[in-house]
Amino acid sequence: IRERMQRASIDELDEEVVTTEHLRRALLPFHYLYSHRRYLDDGVQSSLFPGGSVSAVANRLGKAIGRTATVPVKQAVFIIERSIRWVIDYAPIILELQEGREVKQPDSSDGPSSPFPIFPNRLREPKCIGFSEDAQAHFLRHGMTLSMALNFLMAACVIVIAAFTARRAAEILGLKEGCIHKDDFGKLWMSIFIHKTTQAQTEIPVPEVVSAAVSVLERLSATARALNGSPYLFQYMLPGSDRSVWTNVEGIPVFPISLFV
């Protein structure tokens, strides 16, 4: 229990904004010592915080915590709905193409945000892609390589899982094979490592769409996991090659979510 209640020290907060709460926690031990000065014969008599209380000093020196920024509601609903389409409607054909099967692709106008046509034999996107977001969107509307479709499919799975579990990106990237199971009542649960609070492997209830996204990732990563022995879901075999992508030499996932969202 004590280990779970331990707070990060000021030295561990180099990459974070120093908030009023950070400062208050740092100053409280001094405040407690000062409050117990009456038990000492030679205790400090001057006021420890001339400017007022611990909270007042922290408010004066630190930055307000404020509300965590969130995406606009309409934009969030749009991207979640499109991601579900990828997981439910488009994933089966994309995965069959990845597995080398001959499938009939829908035409390019089939469904919102459709990735079709997909060009399995094309190794990379046109050279002009990446010059701007508009150029990238223009070319992707007219079809994409299989590897690009796999990247967007993984990003869609991240969005679906995040939207319905409220877990952090690093926690989602840490998902492993077999992380979904049903209890005796047929309810779905996900086993996931919680970084901030419990700092332990925890089981959380999830809806069927999250289970569907995990099933897509398990099928997508199956060959890569068999090759390198890494149990993580965010990896796949690069089409037309014998190597896996999006894990480092230690088998840890490094999929750059922000590049494909």
XYZ file of N, CA and C in Angstrom:
783
model
N 0.841 -1.210 0.000
C 0.000 0.000 0.000
C 0.868 1.248 0.000
N 1.931 1.220 0.828
C 2.834 2.380 0.887
C 3.482 2.633 -0.471
N 3.856 1.537 -1.164
C 4.486 1.708 -2.481
C 3.524 2.377 -3.458
N 2.249 2.016 -3.413
C 1.270 2.612 -4.319
C 1.032 4.082 -4.006
N 1.190 4.451 -2.749
C 0.905 5.825 -2.349
C 2.099 6.747 -2.554
N 3.263 6.183 -2.881
C 4.446 7.018 -3.068
C 4.251 7.965 -4.240
N 4.633 9.196 -4.060
C 4.528 10.208 -5.109
C 5.876 10.398 -5.789
N 5.843 10.851 -7.021
C 7.089 11.151 -7.723
C 7.788 12.326 -7.056
N 9.113 12.229 -6.945
C 9.876 13.324 -6.360
C 9.994 14.463 -7.361
N 10.398 15.626 -6.870
C 10.581 16.780 -7.758
C 11.615 16.462 -8.831
N 12.649 15.653 -8.492
C 13.678 15.309 -9.463
C 13.119 14.500 -10.631
N 12.001 13.797 -10.413
C 11.410 12.965 -11.455
C 10.397 13.719 -12.297
N 10.230 15.005 -12.042
C 9.221 15.791 -12.728
C 9.819 16.750 -13.747
N 11.035 16.451 -14.215
C 11.730 17.366 -15.112
C 10.936 17.653 -16.378
N 10.197 16.661 -16.888
C 9.493 16.833 -18.152
C 8.051 17.284 -17.958
N 7.629 17.543 -16.722
C 6.267 17.954 -16.457
C 6.233 19.409 -15.991
N 5.078 20.033 -16.173
C 4.882 21.379 -15.649
C 4.845 21.312 -14.126
N 5.572 22.199 -13.450
C 5.554 22.230 -11.990
C 4.278 22.939 -11.556
N 3.317 22.182 -11.078
C 2.026 22.731 -10.705
C 2.004 23.114 -9.236
N 0.924 23.761 -8.852
C 0.760 24.116 -7.434
C 0.729 22.860 -6.567
N 0.153 21.788 -7.078
C 0.074 20.553 -6.288
C 1.450 19.943 -6.090
N 2.309 19.983 -7.115
C 3.682 19.508 -6.964
C 4.393 20.267 -5.848
N 4.271 21.581 -5.877
C 4.938 22.401 -4.874
C 4.356 22.173 -3.478
N 3.038 22.026 -3.402
C 2.416 21.804 -2.091
C 2.928 20.518 -1.453
N 3.055 19.466 -2.254
C 3.558 18.203 -1.723
C 5.004 18.324 -1.273
N 5.794 19.134 -2.014
C 7.189 19.308 -1.643
C 7.338 20.123 -0.366
N 6.428 21.079 -0.140
C 6.538 21.958 1.030
C 5.913 21.376 2.294
N 4.990 20.458 2.156
C 4.283 19.934 3.327
C 5.203 19.309 4.381
N 6.228 18.511 4.004
C 7.105 17.965 5.047
C 7.738 19.047 5.922
N 8.139 20.184 5.298
C 8.706 21.278 6.086
C 7.649 21.882 7.019
N 6.428 21.963 6.491
C 5.334 22.489 7.308
C 5.074 21.596 8.516
N 5.091 20.290 8.317
C 4.845 19.364 9.428
C 5.953 19.459 10.474
N 7.198 19.560 10.012
C 8.308 19.707 10.952
C 8.165 20.994 11.772
N 7.801 22.072 11.083
C 7.641 23.350 11.764
C 6.495 23.284 12.777
N 5.421 22.580 12.430
C 4.276 22.483 13.329
C 4.617 21.741 14.609
N 5.629 20.885 14.563
C 6.008 20.110 15.748
C 7.184 20.739 16.504
N 7.510 22.003 16.182
C 8.631 22.653 16.860
C 8.403 22.812 18.355
N 7.136 22.812 18.753
C 6.828 23.009 20.176
C 7.376 21.870 21.044
N 7.716 20.739 20.422
C 8.270 19.630 21.196
C 9.771 19.779 21.428
N 10.374 20.806 20.819
C 11.815 21.015 20.950
C 12.098 22.225 21.827
N 13.141 22.096 22.661
C 13.506 23.208 23.532
C 14.068 24.375 22.736
N 14.749 24.085 21.647
C 15.365 25.152 20.850
C 14.704 25.248 19.480
N 13.388 25.064 19.421
C 12.669 25.083 18.158
C 12.713 26.434 17.471
N 12.545 26.418 16.152
C 12.510 27.652 15.366
C 11.269 28.437 15.744
N 11.437 29.722 16.006
C 10.317 30.545 16.446
C 9.734 31.415 15.338
N 10.563 31.699 14.311
C 10.073 32.550 13.233
C 9.121 31.763 12.335
N 8.275 32.493 11.611
C 7.293 31.857 10.742
C 7.983 31.211 9.538
N 7.647 29.967 9.275
C 8.270 29.243 8.172
C 7.809 29.785 6.815
N 6.519 30.158 6.714
C 5.961 30.676 5.468
C 5.367 32.064 5.726
N 6.204 33.094 5.644
C 5.710 34.452 5.931
C 4.564 34.873 5.014
N 4.512 34.315 3.820
C 3.476 34.705 2.873
C 2.132 34.068 3.137
N 2.041 33.204 4.145
C 0.771 32.543 4.440
C 0.939 31.040 4.580
N -0.050 30.281 4.177
C -0.046 28.831 4.321
C 0.774 28.167 3.219
N 0.915 26.851 3.368
C 1.606 26.092 2.330
C 0.900 26.263 0.988
N -0.424 26.169 0.992
C -1.179 26.287 -0.259
C -1.016 27.660 -0.885
N -0.966 28.693 -0.056
C -0.810 30.046 -0.588
C 0.535 30.209 -1.280
N 1.588 29.670 -0.662
C 2.916 29.753 -1.262
C 2.955 28.952 -2.564
N 2.347 27.763 -2.556
C 2.330 26.931 -3.762
C 1.557 27.606 -4.887
N 0.435 28.257 -4.545
C -0.355 28.956 -5.563
C 0.411 30.115 -6.173
N 1.225 30.767 -5.335
C 1.979 31.920 -5.815
C 3.125 31.501 -6.738
N 3.754 30.339 -6.462
C 4.938 29.923 -7.196
C 4.664 28.956 -8.339
N 3.588 28.196 -8.230
C 3.336 27.148 -9.208
C 2.323 27.541 -10.257
N 2.085 26.619 -11.153
C 1.121 26.807 -12.232
C -0.138 26.028 -11.887
N -1.279 26.626 -12.117
C -2.541 25.942 -11.840
C -2.640 24.667 -12.663
N -3.207 23.614 -12.054
C -3.304 22.328 -12.734
C -4.205 22.441 -13.958
N -5.379 23.017 -13.796
C -6.270 23.228 -14.927
C -6.896 21.947 -15.430
N -7.735 22.068 -16.423
C -8.467 20.946 -16.984
C -7.660 20.307 -18.108
N -7.654 18.981 -18.155
C -6.968 18.278 -19.225
C -7.643 18.593 -20.563
N -6.852 18.949 -21.542
C -7.393 19.295 -22.854
C -8.070 18.084 -23.491
N -9.175 18.321 -24.147
C -9.900 17.245 -24.828
C -10.249 17.668 -26.248
N -10.464 16.671 -27.108
C -10.811 16.937 -28.495
C -12.260 17.425 -28.553
N -12.613 18.322 -29.493
C -14.013 18.738 -29.644
C -14.931 17.539 -29.841
N -16.128 17.626 -29.271
C -17.047 16.483 -29.261
C -17.355 15.975 -30.674
N -17.695 16.878 -31.579
C -18.063 16.462 -32.941
C -16.894 15.777 -33.624
N -15.694 16.307 -33.439
C -14.515 15.698 -34.045
C -14.251 14.322 -33.430
N -14.429 14.200 -32.115
C -14.213 12.919 -31.444
C -15.178 11.856 -31.947
N -16.457 12.225 -32.051
C -17.465 11.274 -32.531
C -17.153 10.841 -33.961
N -16.711 11.783 -34.788
C -16.387 11.484 -36.188
C -15.253 10.468 -36.269
N -14.169 10.708 -35.539
C -12.996 9.832 -35.663
C -13.260 8.474 -35.024
N -14.077 8.430 -33.956
C -14.419 7.138 -33.342
C -15.277 6.310 -34.294
N -16.271 6.967 -34.923
C -17.156 6.247 -35.851
C -16.376 5.711 -37.040
N -15.457 6.522 -37.582
C -14.657 6.073 -38.721
C -13.721 4.934 -38.300
N -13.194 4.994 -37.107
C -12.290 3.940 -36.626
C -13.036 2.627 -36.447
N -14.273 2.701 -35.952
C -15.077 1.483 -35.808
C -15.337 0.854 -37.171
N -15.563 1.699 -38.188
C -15.747 1.163 -39.540
C -14.516 0.376 -39.988
N -13.335 0.897 -39.710
C -12.111 0.189 -40.073
C -12.036 -1.157 -39.355
N -12.345 -1.162 -38.066
C -12.239 -2.392 -37.276
C -13.268 -3.420 -37.703
N -14.517 -2.990 -37.937
C -15.608 -3.922 -38.222
C -15.734 -4.222 -39.712
N -15.707 -3.190 -40.562
C -16.023 -3.363 -41.987
C -14.800 -3.624 -42.865
N -13.712 -2.878 -42.631
C -12.583 -2.931 -43.551
C -11.502 -3.923 -43.138
N -11.389 -4.220 -41.850
C -10.313 -5.100 -41.368
C -10.317 -6.480 -42.007
N -11.479 -7.146 -42.164
C -11.432 -8.505 -42.735
C -10.728 -8.576 -44.086
N -11.022 -7.631 -44.990
C -10.388 -7.658 -46.315
C -8.907 -7.297 -46.208
N -8.582 -6.293 -45.377
C -7.182 -5.894 -45.217
C -6.357 -7.061 -44.681
N -6.887 -7.787 -43.703
C -6.157 -8.908 -43.114
C -6.008 -10.059 -44.112
N -7.009 -10.280 -44.942
C -6.887 -11.324 -45.961
C -5.817 -10.962 -46.990
N -5.742 -9.681 -47.335
C -4.680 -9.237 -48.236
C -3.314 -9.425 -47.590
N -3.220 -9.117 -46.288
C -1.958 -9.300 -45.579
C -1.538 -10.771 -45.576
N -2.518 -11.658 -45.484
C -2.226 -13.095 -45.440
C -2.003 -13.692 -46.830
N -2.034 -12.842 -47.856
C -1.730 -13.291 -49.211
C -2.873 -13.947 -49.932
N -4.087 -13.724 -49.474
C -5.238 -14.338 -50.126
C -5.752 -13.446 -51.252
N -6.343 -14.084 -52.237
C -6.963 -13.354 -53.343
C -8.386 -12.967 -52.930
N -8.631 -11.685 -52.822
C -9.960 -11.216 -52.424
C -10.424 -10.133 -53.388
N -11.723 -10.016 -53.508
C -12.299 -8.960 -54.344
C -12.484 -7.714 -53.488
N -11.793 -6.649 -53.849
C -11.878 -5.410 -53.096
C -13.084 -4.590 -53.549
N -13.725 -3.898 -52.616
C -14.770 -2.942 -53.012
C -14.141 -1.817 -53.809
N -14.963 -1.093 -54.565
C -14.402 0.054 -55.281
C -14.130 1.178 -54.288
N -13.444 2.214 -54.758
C -12.935 3.268 -53.875
C -14.037 4.060 -53.189
N -15.262 3.996 -53.712
C -16.337 4.789 -53.111
C -17.120 4.003 -52.060
N -16.666 2.814 -51.724
C -17.423 1.943 -50.836
C -17.183 2.305 -49.373
N -18.090 3.071 -48.787
C -18.028 3.367 -47.367
C -17.197 4.596 -47.029
N -17.575 5.312 -45.970
C -16.814 6.485 -45.528
C -15.407 6.102 -45.077
N -14.440 6.914 -45.444
C -13.032 6.698 -45.081
C -12.510 5.358 -45.564
N -13.058 4.850 -46.652
C -12.634 3.564 -47.198
C -11.175 3.623 -47.646
N -10.385 2.587 -47.356
C -8.985 2.576 -47.812
C -8.831 2.007 -49.216
N -9.922 1.541 -49.814
C -9.843 0.822 -51.079
C -9.811 1.775 -52.274
N -9.102 1.430 -53.358
C -8.388 0.161 -53.537
C -7.044 0.133 -52.806
N -6.662 -1.050 -52.364
C -5.345 -1.266 -51.754
C -4.468 -1.965 -52.783
N -3.222 -1.515 -52.889
C -2.291 -2.070 -53.880
C -1.261 -2.944 -53.165
N -1.514 -4.250 -53.076
C -0.625 -5.127 -52.305
C 0.794 -5.199 -52.857
N 0.948 -5.007 -54.157
C 2.271 -5.158 -54.776
C 3.076 -3.858 -54.812
N 2.450 -2.757 -54.420
C 3.177 -1.484 -54.397
C 3.911 -1.384 -53.059
N 5.198 -1.079 -53.087
C 6.009 -1.093 -51.873
C 5.887 0.195 -51.077
N 5.657 1.309 -51.743
C 5.607 2.577 -51.018
C 4.661 3.543 -51.704
N 4.279 4.565 -50.954
C 3.388 5.584 -51.494
C 4.149 6.467 -52.484
N 3.425 7.235 -53.337
C 4.106 8.161 -54.257
C 5.050 9.101 -53.504
N 6.126 9.523 -54.150
C 7.153 10.324 -53.485
C 6.624 11.641 -52.946
N 5.610 12.201 -53.597
C 5.124 13.505 -53.153
C 4.326 13.405 -51.849
N 3.964 12.205 -51.449
C 3.210 12.078 -50.208
C 4.084 12.498 -49.038
N 3.522 13.183 -48.095
C 4.278 13.646 -46.952
C 4.690 15.097 -47.060
N 4.609 15.683 -48.278
C 4.951 17.091 -48.425
C 3.973 17.954 -47.641
N 2.717 17.561 -47.590
C 1.722 18.293 -46.822
C 0.591 17.346 -46.485
N -0.214 17.728 -45.496
C -1.351 16.889 -45.139
C -2.361 16.828 -46.279
N -2.528 17.933 -47.002
C -3.465 17.938 -48.129
C -3.020 16.979 -49.225
N -1.711 16.972 -49.527
C -1.195 16.070 -50.554
C -1.348 14.622 -50.126
N -1.080 14.366 -48.851
C -1.215 13.008 -48.344
C -2.667 12.541 -48.443
N -3.594 13.387 -48.016
C -5.012 13.020 -48.070
C -5.459 12.775 -49.501
N -4.976 13.594 -50.423
C -5.364 13.462 -51.835
C -4.967 12.095 -52.377
N -3.735 11.687 -52.137
C -3.278 10.425 -52.696
C -3.913 9.228 -51.990
N -4.131 9.338 -50.676
C -4.704 8.204 -49.951
C -6.160 7.971 -50.329
N -6.856 9.023 -50.779
C -8.247 8.856 -51.220
C -8.341 8.002 -52.479
N -7.234 7.898 -53.199
C -7.236 7.131 -54.444
C -6.559 5.773 -54.267
N -6.508 5.311 -53.030
C -5.908 4.019 -52.751
C -4.581 4.155 -52.030
N -4.136 3.048 -51.434
C -2.904 3.085 -50.644
C -2.221 1.726 -50.712
N -0.976 1.695 -50.256
C -0.255 0.428 -50.176
C -0.826 -0.398 -49.036
N -0.527 -1.687 -49.065
C -1.007 -2.569 -48.005
C -0.384 -2.201 -46.667
N 0.902 -1.866 -46.645
C 1.550 -1.514 -45.381
C 0.941 -0.261 -44.772
N 0.584 0.726 -45.617
C -0.063 1.932 -45.094
C -1.441 1.589 -44.525
N -2.176 0.722 -45.200
C -3.481 0.303 -44.699
C -3.344 -0.402 -43.348
N -2.301 -1.200 -43.187
C -2.076 -1.890 -41.907
C -1.768 -0.890 -40.800
N -1.010 0.162 -41.142
C -0.711 1.195 -40.145
C -1.981 1.917 -39.696
N -2.823 2.282 -40.657
C -4.065 2.962 -40.313
C -5.015 2.038 -39.554
N -4.977 0.757 -39.876
C -5.821 -0.204 -39.157
C -5.396 -0.295 -37.693
N -4.090 -0.313 -37.434
C -3.630 -0.344 -36.051
C -4.017 0.942 -35.328
N -3.906 2.074 -36.016
C -4.308 3.346 -35.398
C -5.793 3.345 -35.070
N -6.609 2.781 -35.956
C -8.045 2.691 -35.692
C -8.318 1.835 -34.462
N -7.569 0.751 -34.312
C -7.723 -0.101 -33.129
C -7.355 0.663 -31.859
N -6.298 1.462 -31.919
C -5.917 2.284 -30.758
C -7.059 3.211 -30.373
N -7.646 3.891 -31.357
C -8.721 4.855 -31.084
C -9.930 4.162 -30.473
N -10.311 3.007 -31.016
C -11.464 2.282 -30.480
C -11.201 1.844 -29.043
N -10.035 1.295 -28.784
C -9.716 0.836 -27.425
C -9.662 2.010 -26.468
N -9.018 3.099 -26.877
C -8.897 4.271 -26.006
C -10.260 4.888 -25.716
N -11.116 4.959 -26.736
C -12.417 5.611 -26.576
C -13.310 4.876 -25.588
N -13.200 3.542 -25.529
C -14.121 2.768 -24.705
C -13.481 2.180 -23.451
N -12.214 2.505 -23.201
C -11.574 2.060 -21.960
C -10.944 3.211 -21.187
N -10.751 4.369 -21.857
C -10.124 5.539 -21.220
C -8.721 5.231 -20.704
N -7.999 4.380 -21.417
C -6.625 4.072 -21.027
C -5.639 4.917 -21.829
N -4.448 5.083 -21.275
C -3.404 5.882 -21.910
C -2.793 5.148 -23.100
N -2.160 5.936 -23.985
C -1.579 5.360 -25.203
C -0.537 4.300 -24.876
N 0.341 4.586 -23.907
C 1.392 3.627 -23.555
C 0.800 2.340 -23.004
N -0.302 2.439 -22.277
C -0.947 1.256 -21.725
C -1.551 0.406 -22.837
N -2.123 1.059 -23.849
C -2.718 0.329 -24.966
C -1.638 -0.344 -25.803
N -0.533 0.358 -26.049
C 0.555 -0.244 -26.815
C 1.154 -1.444 -26.096
N 0.968 -1.531 -24.789
C 1.500 -2.647 -24.018
C 0.603 -3.871 -23.983
N -0.513 -3.850 -24.713
C -1.416 -5.006 -24.722
C -0.733 -6.215 -25.356
N -1.052 -7.393 -24.802
C -0.436 -8.631 -25.269
C -1.500 -9.613 -25.744
N -1.043 -10.642 -26.435
C -1.937 -11.692 -26.901
C -2.703 -12.293 -25.722
N -4.006 -12.521 -25.915
C -4.811 -13.132 -24.874
C -5.252 -12.190 -23.773
N -5.208 -10.880 -24.041
C -5.553 -9.906 -22.995
C -7.063 -9.794 -22.771
N -7.878 -10.362 -23.652
C -9.335 -10.332 -23.509
C -9.835 -11.723 -23.100
N -10.728 -11.760 -22.118
C -11.353 -13.026 -21.753
C -12.769 -12.772 -21.253
N -13.588 -13.831 -21.232
C -14.954 -13.750 -20.726
C -15.025 -14.385 -19.346
N -15.838 -13.791 -18.463
C -16.032 -14.389 -17.145
C -17.166 -15.421 -17.205
N -17.546 -15.941 -16.056
C -18.571 -16.983 -16.000
C -19.939 -16.490 -16.454
N -20.120 -15.181 -16.480
C -21.405 -14.609 -16.890
C -21.391 -14.134 -18.339
N -20.286 -14.412 -19.047
C -20.181 -14.013 -20.446
C -19.768 -12.578 -20.657
N -19.346 -11.891 -19.597
C -18.908 -10.499 -19.708
C -17.437 -10.443 -20.114
N -17.113 -9.434 -20.923
C -15.754 -9.292 -21.438
C -14.884 -8.465 -20.503
N -13.638 -8.905 -20.302
C -12.665 -8.206 -19.466
C -11.339 -8.115 -20.212
N -10.653 -7.011 -19.973
C -9.333 -6.815 -20.574
C -8.275 -6.758 -19.474
N -7.187 -7.490 -19.676
C -6.045 -7.425 -18.772
C -5.065 -6.391 -19.315
N -4.807 -5.347 -18.516
C -3.971 -4.229 -18.976
C -3.174 -3.676 -17.809
N -1.962 -3.218 -18.086
C -1.122 -2.646 -17.032
C -1.476 -1.173 -16.859
N -1.819 -0.768 -15.639
C -2.161 0.624 -15.336
C -0.913 1.330 -14.819
N -0.473 2.360 -15.528
C 0.794 3.007 -15.196
C 0.699 3.960 -14.009
N -0.385 4.736 -13.911
C -0.377 5.865 -12.988
C -0.881 5.535 -11.589
N -1.995 4.823 -11.463
C -2.607 4.617 -10.151
C -2.150 3.313 -9.495
N -2.678 2.194 -9.966
C -2.340 0.920 -9.330
C -0.926 0.465 -9.635
N -0.398 0.880 -10.792
C 0.923 0.442 -11.253
C 1.024 -1.079 -11.198
N 0.007 -1.730 -11.714
C -0.051 -3.192 -11.712
C -0.949 -3.659 -12.838
N -0.834 -4.950 -13.167
C -1.720 -5.548 -14.164
C -3.125 -5.616 -13.580
N -4.097 -5.067 -14.310
C -5.465 -4.951 -13.814
C -6.441 -5.436 -14.868
N -7.586 -5.920 -14.432
C -8.640 -6.318 -15.357
C -9.761 -5.291 -15.324
N -10.168 -4.838 -16.512
C -11.225 -3.838 -16.621
C -12.307 -4.360 -17.565
N -13.580 -4.007 -17.318
C -14.654 -4.437 -18.220
C -14.597 -3.670 -19.536
N -14.904 -4.350 -20.639
C -14.860 -3.718 -21.951
C -16.066 -4.154 -22.773
N -16.506 -3.317 -23.733
C -17.597 -3.699 -24.643
C -17.072 -4.574 -25.778
N -17.998 -5.090 -26.584
C -17.630 -6.011 -27.654
C -16.756 -5.358 -28.720
N -16.935 -4.056 -28.964
C -16.152 -3.414 -30.016
C -14.669 -3.388 -29.642
N -14.349 -3.290 -28.353
C -12.950 -3.353 -27.923
C -12.404 -4.760 -28.149
N -13.218 -5.758 -27.823
C -12.811 -7.145 -28.083
C -12.560 -7.363 -29.569
N -13.397 -6.759 -30.417
C -13.213 -6.880 -31.868
C -11.890 -6.256 -32.299
N -11.554 -5.082 -31.739
C -10.295 -4.414 -32.083
C -9.100 -5.261 -31.657
N -9.178 -5.868 -30.480
C -8.083 -6.721 -30.012
C -7.959 -7.960 -30.895
N -9.081 -8.528 -31.311
C -9.048 -9.689 -32.217
C -8.364 -9.340 -33.536
N -8.642 -8.133 -34.050
C -7.973 -7.671 -35.267
C -6.465 -7.602 -35.047
N -6.050 -7.025 -33.928
C -4.623 -6.894 -33.634
C -3.958 -8.260 -33.438
N -4.664 -9.190 -32.814
C -4.094 -10.527 -32.610
C -3.862 -11.222 -33.945
N -4.825 -11.098 -34.846
C -4.660 -11.708 -36.172
C -3.592 -10.984 -36.984
N -3.569 -9.659 -36.891
C -2.592 -8.852 -37.625
C -1.159 -9.166 -37.200
N -0.950 -9.383 -35.911
C 0.407 -9.549 -35.373
C 0.832 -11.005 -35.236
N -0.028 -11.955 -35.578
C 0.242 -13.370 -35.294
C 1.570 -13.841 -35.883
N 1.806 -13.559 -37.166
C 3.025 -14.029 -37.819
C 4.266 -13.371 -37.220
N 4.172 -12.083 -36.938
C 5.320 -11.366 -36.358
C 5.637 -11.901 -34.959
N 4.602 -12.148 -34.173
C 4.820 -12.678 -32.817
C 5.454 -14.056 -32.856
N 5.028 -14.860 -33.819
C 5.618 -16.193 -33.966
C 7.086 -16.106 -34.382
N 7.419 -15.068 -35.160
C 8.793 -14.909 -35.649
C 9.744 -14.446 -34.552
N 9.353 -13.394 -33.822
C 10.310 -12.801 -32.875
C 10.040 -13.152 -31.405
N 8.927 -13.834 -31.133
C 8.656 -14.244 -29.758
C 8.136 -13.152 -28.859
N 7.919 -11.966 -29.396
C 7.376 -10.864 -28.598
C 5.862 -11.011 -28.505
N 5.274 -10.903 -27.297
C 3.833 -11.131 -27.143
C 2.974 -9.915 -27.461
N 3.590 -8.770 -27.765
C 2.827 -7.533 -27.941
C 2.052 -7.540 -29.258
N 0.912 -6.830 -29.258
C -0.007 -6.865 -30.391
C 0.308 -5.847 -31.479
N 1.004 -4.764 -31.149
C 1.206 -3.694 -32.126
C 2.485 -3.927 -32.929
N 2.396 -4.899 -33.844
C 3.478 -5.228 -34.769
C 2.875 -6.070 -35.885
N 3.580 -6.156 -37.006
C 3.140 -7.020 -38.091
C 4.321 -7.302 -39.016
N 4.167 -8.310 -39.860
C 5.195 -8.611 -40.849
C 5.048 -7.634 -42.008
N 6.126 -6.994 -42.379
C 6.101 -6.061 -43.502
C 5.773 -6.833 -44.778
N 4.707 -6.431 -45.480
C 4.307 -7.175 -46.687
C 5.462 -7.311 -47.678
N 5.631 -8.523 -48.168
C 6.678 -8.790 -49.145
C 8.061 -8.964 -48.559
N 8.155 -9.108 -47.230
C 9.465 -9.268 -46.585
C 9.376 -10.339 -45.506
N 10.519 -10.618 -44.894
C 10.566 -11.601 -43.809
C 10.908 -10.937 -42.482
N 10.548 -9.669 -42.325
C 10.847 -8.969 -41.076
C 9.596 -8.292 -40.528
N 9.588 -8.161 -39.222
C 8.475 -7.503 -38.546
C 8.804 -6.032 -38.327
N 7.758 -5.227 -38.150
C 7.950 -3.794 -37.932
C 7.196 -3.341 -36.683
N 7.631 -2.192 -36.153
C 7.032 -1.490 -35.007
C 7.323 -2.123 -33.658
N 8.399 -2.939 -33.570
C 8.963 -3.310 -32.267
C 10.466 -3.069 -32.338
N 11.063 -2.718 -31.182
C 12.509 -2.496 -31.170
C 13.250 -3.825 -30.999
N 14.566 -3.747 -30.833
C 15.375 -4.968 -30.752
C 15.024 -5.799 -29.527
N 14.429 -5.170 -28.517
C 14.032 -5.888 -27.310
C 12.609 -6.425 -27.391
N 11.947 -6.195 -28.531
C 10.587 -6.687 -28.702
C 9.523 -5.790 -28.110
N 9.882 -4.553 -27.735
C 8.942 -3.607 -27.152
C 8.279 -2.800 -28.271
N 6.955 -2.611 -28.237
C 6.276 -1.882 -29.319
C 6.649 -0.411 -29.358
N 6.858 0.098 -30.575
C 7.222 1.506 -30.768
C 6.343 2.134 -31.843
N 5.134 1.628 -32.002
C 4.228 2.147 -33.044
C 3.921 3.624 -32.790
N 4.219 4.529 -33.755
C 3.998 5.970 -33.568
C 2.558 6.358 -33.874
N 1.704 6.305 -32.880
C 0.267 6.517 -33.071
C -0.011 7.852 -33.758
N 0.677 8.899 -33.333
C 0.364 10.252 -33.824
C 0.595 10.402 -35.329
N 1.404 9.538 -35.938
C 1.652 9.649 -37.377
C 0.466 9.196 -38.206
N -0.420 8.423 -37.626
C -1.510 7.828 -38.397
C -2.888 8.170 -37.877
N -2.978 9.173 -37.021
C -4.282 9.609 -36.487
C -4.590 10.990 -37.032
